[in-house]
Amino acid sequence: MRSTADPLKTHLAKDLAHDRPLVCCRFAATGPYVFAGSEDESVIRWNTNDGSKIQFKGHESWVFTLAATPDGQTLISGGGDGRLIWWPASAEKPEPVRLVQAHEGWVNAVAIRDDSEIAASAGNDRRVRLWSVADGSLLADLPAHEKPVYALRFDRTGRYLLSADLVGRVVVWEIATRKEVRRFDAGKLHKYEAGQGVDYGGVRDLEVTADLGMLACAGLVDASNPLGAVSNPAVLLFEGGEAKELRLQRPKEDVKGVGWGVRFHPDGFLILVSGGTGGGWLWFFRREESHEFHKVNLKNTGRAIDLHPDGQRIATAHHDGHLRIWSMTEGPAPS
Amino acid sequence: LTDLGDLNFQEDAEMRCTYSCGTSDHDASRRRFLGGLLGAGFGLSSLVRPAAARRLEEQQKQVLVIWMAGGLSQLESWDPKPHTETGGPFRSIETSVPGIRICELLPRTARLAHHLALVRGLNTSQATQNDHGKGHFLMHTGRAQMPGQEYPHLGSVAAKFLSREDDPLPGYIHITPGGGGLGRNDAAFLGPKYGALYLGNGKAPANTARPGQMKTEADDARQGFRRRVNDHFASRRRTAETDAYTTTYDQARQLMDRREIFDTSGEPERDKQRYGAHDFGRHCLLARRLLEAGVTFVQVSHSNYDTHNENFSFHLEQLGEFDQGFSNLIEDMAARGLLQHTLVVVMSEFGRTPTVNYLYGRDHWDAAWSIALGGCGIKTGQAHGKTNEKGTEVVDGQVSAGHLFHTYLRAVGLDPSFDFEANGRPIQLADPSASVIRELLA
C-alpha cells in the first residue's frame, strides 16, 4: 500500500529537546509516543501530541538501542552496561519490568520479532542472543561473529534474523533451527587502517524489505583517517535471494560523515541518516540509483533514525539533545 | 655493515660534537655518575655505603616504557568517572588494590594493580598546549620543547648511565608498529651512540645476518682492517660522530652474533597465545625477551589513541590489545624477578578531553590526566593525585612531566640533579625547576 509521503516535502514537524546528547530513537508502533536513548543513561519518552517528556531510569551506562513491540506496550532498551531492560512503554510512571544482564560490555542492538515472542540482542562481546519477550529467558546464543556486532533485524516473516558486525559480515540465521543459513559480505563498509592500527566502519544499521528480497546496510566508505572522522556515509544494497551485491549508494557531493541508520520506505525508496564533520543529513535514494534524489539538512549531526509505521514521519536523534520529527507530507504532522 | 665508504676521513670541525673534546672529563659514565651521587649525599642513605653502590652497579637497572601513541584517554583507563556528564559509557571496576578502581576496559591489568602506581594529577598544559610534538618531547625528556634546544630522551639517559660501557647490546631499543632504523635526535648532547634503535614492527635490525656466501675468516679479516683504519683516524680526529660510527659497527657485529634475541619465533606457543596474536602482544613478548637479555631500556609503542572520532569504540579495540599484552608482560616480569630492577612507565603525549564531542570522540587534553608506573624504586599499590568529579582539573597532588622525569631517574638509582657538561655549560639531567615525587618512591 502506498503512503502519501513525498520526500521532497520533508520538513521539521516537531523539535523535542532533552538536555543531554541522544544516541538512538524509536517510534512506538501505536500511540503518540517516541523514545530516545541518551548519554545520561536514561530512556526519554515524548508524547508527540503535547511534547511532554518522561525519563525511564534503570541503566548504568549510555542507552544505545531500543525496540518496541507492535502493540506499543513493551519497550526493550539495551545499554553500555550490558543490560536489557523491559519497560511498560506507555505507563504513566515507568519502572523496569525486567532486567537481564545480556552481554559482556555494550549491547549495540536489540530487535523484537513482529509476533512479540522473541527478542534478539547483539553486543561488543561478539554474541547474538535470542530472548523470550514474555519472561526474559535466554532462548539461544548464536556465535558467528569475530568482531563486535552492531546491527540486528528480523525479517517480516519472522523466520530469519540478520546480524551484522564491524568488519561487514552479515549473517542470516534461521530462527527455528538456530542455524546460519546465509552470509553477505559488506566488507566495503569496513577498513583496517594500518597506519593508525584500527578497524573502522562496519554495518551500523540493517534494513530488509518485507519479502527479504533486498537488504540495505548503512555505514561508511573512504575512511582515509578513521581517528579524525574522515569518511563518507554510504548504503550497500544486496539482493536477498542470492546474497548478491546490487550497488553502493552514496551522496553525490563529498559530505563527510557516517551512515548511522537506514530505513526502507514502503513506497520503494530508502532513507539514510548521516552525521559527522559534514553535519547531519537525511538522504533519500531510489533503490535503482547510486546517488540521492533528495537530501535534507538536519540542523545538527544525526545519530539515529526511525520511520513511523504511517510512512509519513521520520524521527532523528541528535548530539544536541534534540529528537526531531520530520514530516514527508504538507501541513502539520498527523497525530 | 661493512661499507666504509660513508665514513668521512676529512677532519671536519662541523662534525665535532662539542662534548667530545677527547678528554676523559667529558665522558660521563655510569660509574662516575654513581660516584658523584655518593659524594653528593642526596638522602639515599643506602648509597652512602660503598658496598651498596657496588650492589647497585652489579644489579643493572632497566626501564620499560609503554608509549600509548596519540594520547590515551585517562577516563577510559586510569581515572574513570562513570555516571557523570564526562564519564562516557564505560564503567569502572575494582582492582587488586582496595579503593582503587580503573576502567572496565582493563580487567586483566586491574588484577595486577598492586604492581602499579597511578599518577592521576598530571597537568602538562603549560608545556604542551595540547600539541602532539610538544607532548612527545615533554614526556620523553621531562622538559618543555624550546626552539634550538635538545635534551636527551629518557631512553638515551638510561642507555648512557645505566648500561655497561662494554655492553654489546644497544642501550635503547624502541619497538614500534612503523619503520625501523636509528633515532636521529633522541640522545641530544649525550651523543648519537645513545640514540634509539627502532625495531620496525618488532623485526630484527636490517642486514644483521651475514651474507651466506661470506666465510667467517673473510669477515674477520675485513673487520680487522676496518678497526685498524678507524683506530688510526680516531687517534687524530676523534669526534662523537666517529665514536658513534665505531660503536655502531662494533655493536652491529656483536648484534650479528646475538641476533636471536630479536627472534620470538622460538618462544613457547602458550606464551604467544597469552600475549595475543596482535602486533602489540607480539611486541610485548619481544620486550620481555630483550629485557631478559639485558637491554637497558625498552620502549614499546602501541598505536593509536588519538581518538577525536568514536573514542569509545577505538579505546575498546586498542585497550583490549593493551590489556592482554601488558598484563601478561607485567605478570611475567614479576614472576621472573624483572620488576625488582626494572622501572615500568605507561605514558602518552597527553590525555583526552573530559567533554565528549559530537563525533563520540575526545580531543587533546593536558590539564588533568594520568599515567601508570611500576617496578623498581616505585611504591606501588597507590594512586597519587586526584582530579575533580568530572575530571576537568587536578584537585590534589598536581605534578608535571618534569617531576616525573626526576622520579624516573631516582627510581633507577640515578641522580636527577647531576650536571652534564654540554656546549661548555653544565646541564642538569632533569629539569631543575622540578623535583622528585617522593610519595611515589619506594
Short mmCIF file of N, CA, C and O in Angstrom, two decimals, chain A residues 191-275:
data_model
loop_
_atom_site.label_atom_id
_atom_site.label_comp_id
_atom_site.label_asym_id
_atom_site.label_seq_id
_atom_site.Cartn_x
_atom_site.Cartn_y
_atom_site.Cartn_z
N LYS A 191 37.17 -0.82 7.01
CA LYS A 191 38.55 -0.61 6.61
C LYS A 191 39.46 -0.88 7.81
O LYS A 191 39.17 -0.43 8.92
N TYR A 192 40.54 -1.61 7.56
CA TYR A 192 41.60 -1.66 8.56
C TYR A 192 42.61 -0.61 8.15
O TYR A 192 43.24 -0.72 7.10
N GLU A 193 42.77 0.40 8.97
CA GLU A 193 43.69 1.48 8.66
C GLU A 193 45.03 1.15 9.32
O GLU A 193 45.20 1.31 10.53
N ALA A 194 45.96 0.68 8.52
CA ALA A 194 47.20 0.14 9.06
C ALA A 194 48.03 1.20 9.78
O ALA A 194 48.65 0.93 10.81
N GLY A 195 48.05 2.41 9.23
CA GLY A 195 48.85 3.46 9.85
C GLY A 195 48.40 3.78 11.25
O GLY A 195 49.21 4.09 12.13
N GLN A 196 47.09 3.74 11.47
CA GLN A 196 46.56 4.02 12.80
C GLN A 196 46.33 2.75 13.61
O GLN A 196 46.06 2.81 14.81
N GLY A 197 46.42 1.62 12.94
CA GLY A 197 46.28 0.35 13.64
C GLY A 197 44.88 0.08 14.14
O GLY A 197 44.70 -0.53 15.19
N VAL A 198 43.87 0.52 13.36
CA VAL A 198 42.49 0.37 13.84
C VAL A 198 41.58 -0.19 12.76
O VAL A 198 41.74 0.07 11.57
N ASP A 199 40.60 -0.98 13.22
CA ASP A 199 39.47 -1.37 12.38
C ASP A 199 38.43 -0.27 12.47
O ASP A 199 38.20 0.29 13.56
N TYR A 200 37.77 0.01 11.37
CA TYR A 200 36.79 1.10 11.39
C TYR A 200 35.66 0.80 10.42
O TYR A 200 35.88 0.17 9.38
N GLY A 201 34.50 1.31 10.76
CA GLY A 201 33.36 1.21 9.85
C GLY A 201 32.41 0.10 10.27
O GLY A 201 31.98 0.04 11.41
N GLY A 202 32.13 -0.79 9.32
CA GLY A 202 31.19 -1.86 9.59
C GLY A 202 29.77 -1.47 9.28
O GLY A 202 29.49 -0.38 8.77
N VAL A 203 28.88 -2.39 9.59
CA VAL A 203 27.45 -2.17 9.30
C VAL A 203 26.83 -1.52 10.53
O VAL A 203 26.64 -2.17 11.56
N ARG A 204 26.51 -0.25 10.43
CA ARG A 204 25.96 0.48 11.57
C ARG A 204 24.46 0.29 11.72
O ARG A 204 23.90 0.53 12.78
N ASP A 205 23.79 -0.10 10.65
CA ASP A 205 22.36 -0.40 10.73
C ASP A 205 22.00 -1.29 9.55
O ASP A 205 22.68 -1.27 8.52
N LEU A 206 20.93 -2.06 9.75
CA LEU A 206 20.47 -3.01 8.74
C LEU A 206 19.00 -2.78 8.48
O LEU A 206 18.25 -2.46 9.41
N GLU A 207 18.56 -3.02 7.26
CA GLU A 207 17.14 -2.99 6.97
C GLU A 207 16.86 -3.99 5.86
O GLU A 207 17.70 -4.17 4.96
N VAL A 208 15.73 -4.67 5.98
CA VAL A 208 15.35 -5.61 4.92
C VAL A 208 13.97 -5.24 4.42
O VAL A 208 13.15 -4.69 5.16
N THR A 209 13.72 -5.54 3.16
CA THR A 209 12.37 -5.34 2.64
C THR A 209 11.47 -6.44 3.18
O THR A 209 11.94 -7.47 3.67
N ALA A 210 10.18 -6.24 3.05
CA ALA A 210 9.21 -7.16 3.65
C ALA A 210 9.41 -8.59 3.15
O ALA A 210 9.25 -9.54 3.91
N ASP A 211 9.76 -8.75 1.91
CA ASP A 211 9.89 -10.10 1.35
C ASP A 211 11.32 -10.62 1.43
O ASP A 211 11.63 -11.66 0.85
N LEU A 212 12.17 -9.95 2.16
CA LEU A 212 13.59 -10.29 2.26
C LEU A 212 14.27 -10.26 0.89
O LEU A 212 15.31 -10.86 0.67
N GLY A 213 13.63 -9.56 -0.02
CA GLY A 213 14.20 -9.51 -1.37
C GLY A 213 15.38 -8.57 -1.45
O GLY A 213 16.22 -8.71 -2.35
N MET A 214 15.45 -7.62 -0.55
CA MET A 214 16.55 -6.66 -0.61
C MET A 214 17.03 -6.33 0.80
O MET A 214 16.23 -6.23 1.73
N LEU A 215 18.33 -6.16 0.91
CA LEU A 215 18.97 -5.84 2.19
C LEU A 215 19.76 -4.54 2.03
O LEU A 215 20.46 -4.36 1.03
N ALA A 216 19.63 -3.67 3.00
CA ALA A 216 20.38 -2.41 2.98
C ALA A 216 21.26 -2.34 4.23
O ALA A 216 20.79 -2.57 5.34
N CYS A 217 22.54 -2.04 4.03
CA CYS A 217 23.49 -1.89 5.13
C CYS A 217 23.99 -0.46 5.16
O CYS A 217 24.53 0.03 4.16
N ALA A 218 23.81 0.20 6.29
CA ALA A 218 24.28 1.58 6.42
C ALA A 218 25.68 1.58 7.02
O ALA A 218 25.99 0.75 7.88
N GLY A 219 26.50 2.52 6.59
CA GLY A 219 27.85 2.60 7.14
C GLY A 219 28.64 3.72 6.50
O GLY A 219 28.12 4.82 6.29
N LEU A 220 29.87 3.42 6.17
CA LEU A 220 30.75 4.46 5.64
C LEU A 220 31.74 3.86 4.65
O LEU A 220 32.02 2.65 4.67
N VAL A 221 32.28 4.74 3.82
CA VAL A 221 33.34 4.37 2.87
C VAL A 221 34.39 5.48 2.88
O VAL A 221 34.20 6.52 3.51
N ASP A 222 35.48 5.23 2.19
CA ASP A 222 36.55 6.24 2.04
C ASP A 222 37.09 6.70 3.40
O ASP A 222 37.28 7.90 3.63
N ALA A 223 37.32 5.77 4.28
CA ALA A 223 37.81 6.12 5.63
C ALA A 223 39.32 6.32 5.59
O ALA A 223 40.09 5.46 5.99
N SER A 224 39.74 7.47 5.10
CA SER A 224 41.18 7.73 4.98
C SER A 224 41.81 8.08 6.32
O SER A 224 43.01 7.94 6.51
N ASN A 225 41.00 8.56 7.25
CA ASN A 225 41.52 8.92 8.57
C ASN A 225 40.44 8.63 9.61
O ASN A 225 39.72 9.52 10.05
N PRO A 226 40.34 7.36 10.01
CA PRO A 226 39.26 6.99 10.95
C PRO A 226 39.30 7.78 12.25
O PRO A 226 38.25 8.22 12.73
N LEU A 227 40.49 7.97 12.82
CA LEU A 227 40.55 8.65 14.11
C LEU A 227 40.18 10.13 13.99
O LEU A 227 39.80 10.77 14.97
N GLY A 228 40.27 10.67 12.79
CA GLY A 228 39.91 12.05 12.55
C GLY A 228 38.57 12.23 11.90
O GLY A 228 38.24 13.32 11.43
N ALA A 229 37.79 11.16 11.82
CA ALA A 229 36.41 11.23 11.30
C ALA A 229 36.37 11.58 9.82
O ALA A 229 35.43 12.23 9.37
N VAL A 230 37.35 11.13 9.06
CA VAL A 230 37.31 11.39 7.62
C VAL A 230 36.75 10.15 6.92
O VAL A 230 37.44 9.14 6.74
N SER A 231 35.49 10.22 6.55
CA SER A 231 34.83 9.14 5.82
C SER A 231 33.57 9.70 5.20
O SER A 231 33.16 10.82 5.51
N ASN A 232 32.95 8.92 4.33
CA ASN A 232 31.71 9.34 3.70
C ASN A 232 30.61 8.34 4.00
O ASN A 232 30.84 7.13 3.99
N PRO A 233 29.39 8.83 4.24
CA PRO A 233 28.28 7.91 4.52
C PRO A 233 27.89 7.12 3.27
O PRO A 233 28.08 7.61 2.15
N ALA A 234 27.38 5.93 3.48
CA ALA A 234 27.02 5.09 2.33
C ALA A 234 26.00 4.03 2.75
O ALA A 234 25.85 3.72 3.94
N VAL A 235 25.33 3.50 1.73
CA VAL A 235 24.45 2.35 1.91
C VAL A 235 24.88 1.30 0.91
O VAL A 235 25.11 1.61 -0.27
N LEU A 236 25.02 0.06 1.38
CA LEU A 236 25.35 -1.03 0.48
C LEU A 236 24.10 -1.89 0.33
O LEU A 236 23.56 -2.40 1.33
N LEU A 237 23.63 -2.03 -0.91
CA LEU A 237 22.39 -2.77 -1.18
C LEU A 237 22.71 -4.17 -1.71
O LEU A 237 23.59 -4.33 -2.56
N PHE A 238 21.97 -5.15 -1.20
CA PHE A 238 22.11 -6.52 -1.67
C PHE A 238 20.76 -7.05 -2.14
O PHE A 238 19.72 -6.67 -1.61
N GLU A 239 20.81 -7.94 -3.12
CA GLU A 239 19.64 -8.72 -3.48
C GLU A 239 19.59 -9.90 -2.52
O GLU A 239 20.59 -10.60 -2.33
N GLY A 240 18.46 -10.09 -1.85
CA GLY A 240 18.42 -11.02 -0.73
C GLY A 240 18.58 -12.47 -1.11
O GLY A 240 19.30 -13.22 -0.44
N GLY A 241 17.92 -12.89 -2.18
CA GLY A 241 17.89 -14.31 -2.51
C GLY A 241 19.26 -14.88 -2.80
O GLY A 241 19.62 -15.96 -2.31
N GLU A 242 20.05 -14.18 -3.56
CA GLU A 242 21.35 -14.69 -3.99
C GLU A 242 22.50 -14.07 -3.18
O GLU A 242 23.67 -14.32 -3.48
N ALA A 243 22.17 -13.26 -2.20
CA ALA A 243 23.20 -12.55 -1.42
C ALA A 243 24.13 -11.77 -2.35
O ALA A 243 25.34 -11.70 -2.14
N LYS A 244 23.56 -11.22 -3.40
CA LYS A 244 24.36 -10.55 -4.43
C LYS A 244 24.35 -9.05 -4.20
O LYS A 244 23.28 -8.46 -3.99
N GLU A 245 25.54 -8.46 -4.27
CA GLU A 245 25.61 -7.01 -4.10
C GLU A 245 24.99 -6.31 -5.29
O GLU A 245 25.30 -6.63 -6.45
N LEU A 246 24.11 -5.36 -5.01
CA LEU A 246 23.46 -4.61 -6.09
C LEU A 246 24.19 -3.31 -6.38
O LEU A 246 24.57 -3.04 -7.50
N ARG A 247 24.32 -2.49 -5.37
CA ARG A 247 25.05 -1.22 -5.60
C ARG A 247 25.39 -0.55 -4.28
O ARG A 247 24.78 -0.83 -3.24
N LEU A 248 26.39 0.31 -4.38
CA LEU A 248 26.75 1.18 -3.27
C LEU A 248 26.10 2.53 -3.52
O LEU A 248 26.27 3.11 -4.60
N GLN A 249 25.36 2.98 -2.56
CA GLN A 249 24.69 4.28 -2.69
C GLN A 249 25.38 5.28 -1.77
O GLN A 249 25.64 4.99 -0.60
N ARG A 250 25.63 6.46 -2.30
CA ARG A 250 26.35 7.47 -1.52
C ARG A 250 25.99 8.86 -2.04
O ARG A 250 25.56 8.99 -3.19
N PRO A 251 26.20 9.88 -1.19
CA PRO A 251 25.89 11.24 -1.64
C PRO A 251 26.71 11.64 -2.87
O PRO A 251 27.85 11.21 -3.04
N LYS A 252 26.08 12.48 -3.70
CA LYS A 252 26.77 12.97 -4.89
C LYS A 252 27.99 13.80 -4.50
O LYS A 252 29.04 13.73 -5.11
N GLU A 253 27.82 14.62 -3.48
CA GLU A 253 28.89 15.52 -3.07
C GLU A 253 29.71 14.89 -1.95
O GLU A 253 29.29 13.93 -1.31
N ASP A 254 30.87 15.50 -1.71
CA ASP A 254 31.78 14.98 -0.69
C ASP A 254 31.35 15.50 0.69
O ASP A 254 31.94 16.44 1.22
N VAL A 255 30.33 14.89 1.24
CA VAL A 255 29.85 15.28 2.57
C VAL A 255 30.36 14.23 3.56
O VAL A 255 30.01 13.06 3.46
N LYS A 256 31.19 14.67 4.50
CA LYS A 256 31.81 13.71 5.42
C LYS A 256 30.82 13.24 6.49
O LYS A 256 29.96 14.00 6.94
N GLY A 257 31.00 12.02 6.90
CA GLY A 257 30.16 11.50 7.97
C GLY A 257 30.04 9.99 7.92
O GLY A 257 30.74 9.30 7.17
N VAL A 258 29.14 9.50 8.75
CA VAL A 258 28.85 8.07 8.88
C VAL A 258 27.36 7.88 8.64
O VAL A 258 26.55 8.68 9.11
N GLY A 259 27.00 6.84 7.91
CA GLY A 259 25.60 6.48 7.79
C GLY A 259 25.20 5.68 9.01
O GLY A 259 25.57 4.52 9.15
N TRP A 260 24.44 6.32 9.91
CA TRP A 260 24.14 5.67 11.20
C TRP A 260 22.87 4.83 11.16
O TRP A 260 22.69 3.96 12.01
N GLY A 261 21.97 5.15 10.23
CA GLY A 261 20.73 4.39 10.22
C GLY A 261 20.08 4.44 8.85
O GLY A 261 20.26 5.40 8.10
N VAL A 262 19.34 3.38 8.53
CA VAL A 262 18.70 3.31 7.21
C VAL A 262 17.31 2.67 7.35
O VAL A 262 17.11 1.80 8.21
N ARG A 263 16.38 3.16 6.55
CA ARG A 263 15.04 2.58 6.52
C ARG A 263 14.57 2.46 5.07
O ARG A 263 14.79 3.38 4.28
N PHE A 264 13.92 1.31 4.77
CA PHE A 264 13.20 1.19 3.51
C PHE A 264 11.84 1.83 3.70
O PHE A 264 11.13 1.52 4.68
N HIS A 265 11.44 2.68 2.79
CA HIS A 265 10.09 3.23 2.85
C HIS A 265 9.18 2.34 2.01
O HIS A 265 9.60 1.82 0.97
N PRO A 266 7.94 2.14 2.45
CA PRO A 266 7.05 1.26 1.68
C PRO A 266 6.82 1.73 0.24
O PRO A 266 6.43 0.93 -0.62
N ASP A 267 7.08 2.99 -0.03
CA ASP A 267 6.92 3.47 -1.41
C ASP A 267 8.12 3.13 -2.29
O ASP A 267 8.15 3.50 -3.46
N GLY A 268 9.12 2.47 -1.72
CA GLY A 268 10.19 1.97 -2.57
C GLY A 268 11.51 2.69 -2.46
O GLY A 268 12.52 2.23 -3.00
N PHE A 269 11.58 3.80 -1.79
CA PHE A 269 12.87 4.49 -1.64
C PHE A 269 13.50 4.18 -0.29
O PHE A 269 12.85 3.58 0.59
N LEU A 270 14.76 4.59 -0.13
CA LEU A 270 15.46 4.40 1.14
C LEU A 270 15.75 5.76 1.76
O LEU A 270 15.93 6.75 1.05
N ILE A 271 15.84 5.74 3.09
CA ILE A 271 16.21 6.96 3.81
C ILE A 271 17.42 6.62 4.68
O ILE A 271 17.40 5.66 5.45
N LEU A 272 18.46 7.41 4.53
CA LEU A 272 19.69 7.24 5.31
C LEU A 272 19.90 8.48 6.16
O LEU A 272 19.73 9.60 5.68
N VAL A 273 20.26 8.29 7.43
CA VAL A 273 20.65 9.43 8.25
C VAL A 273 22.16 9.39 8.41
O VAL A 273 22.75 8.33 8.62
N SER A 274 22.79 10.55 8.27
CA SER A 274 24.24 10.61 8.44
C SER A 274 24.61 11.70 9.43
O SER A 274 23.87 12.68 9.63
N GLY A 275 25.77 11.54 10.05
CA GLY A 275 26.29 12.55 10.96
C GLY A 275 27.80 12.52 10.93
O GLY A 275 28.40 11.47 10.68
#
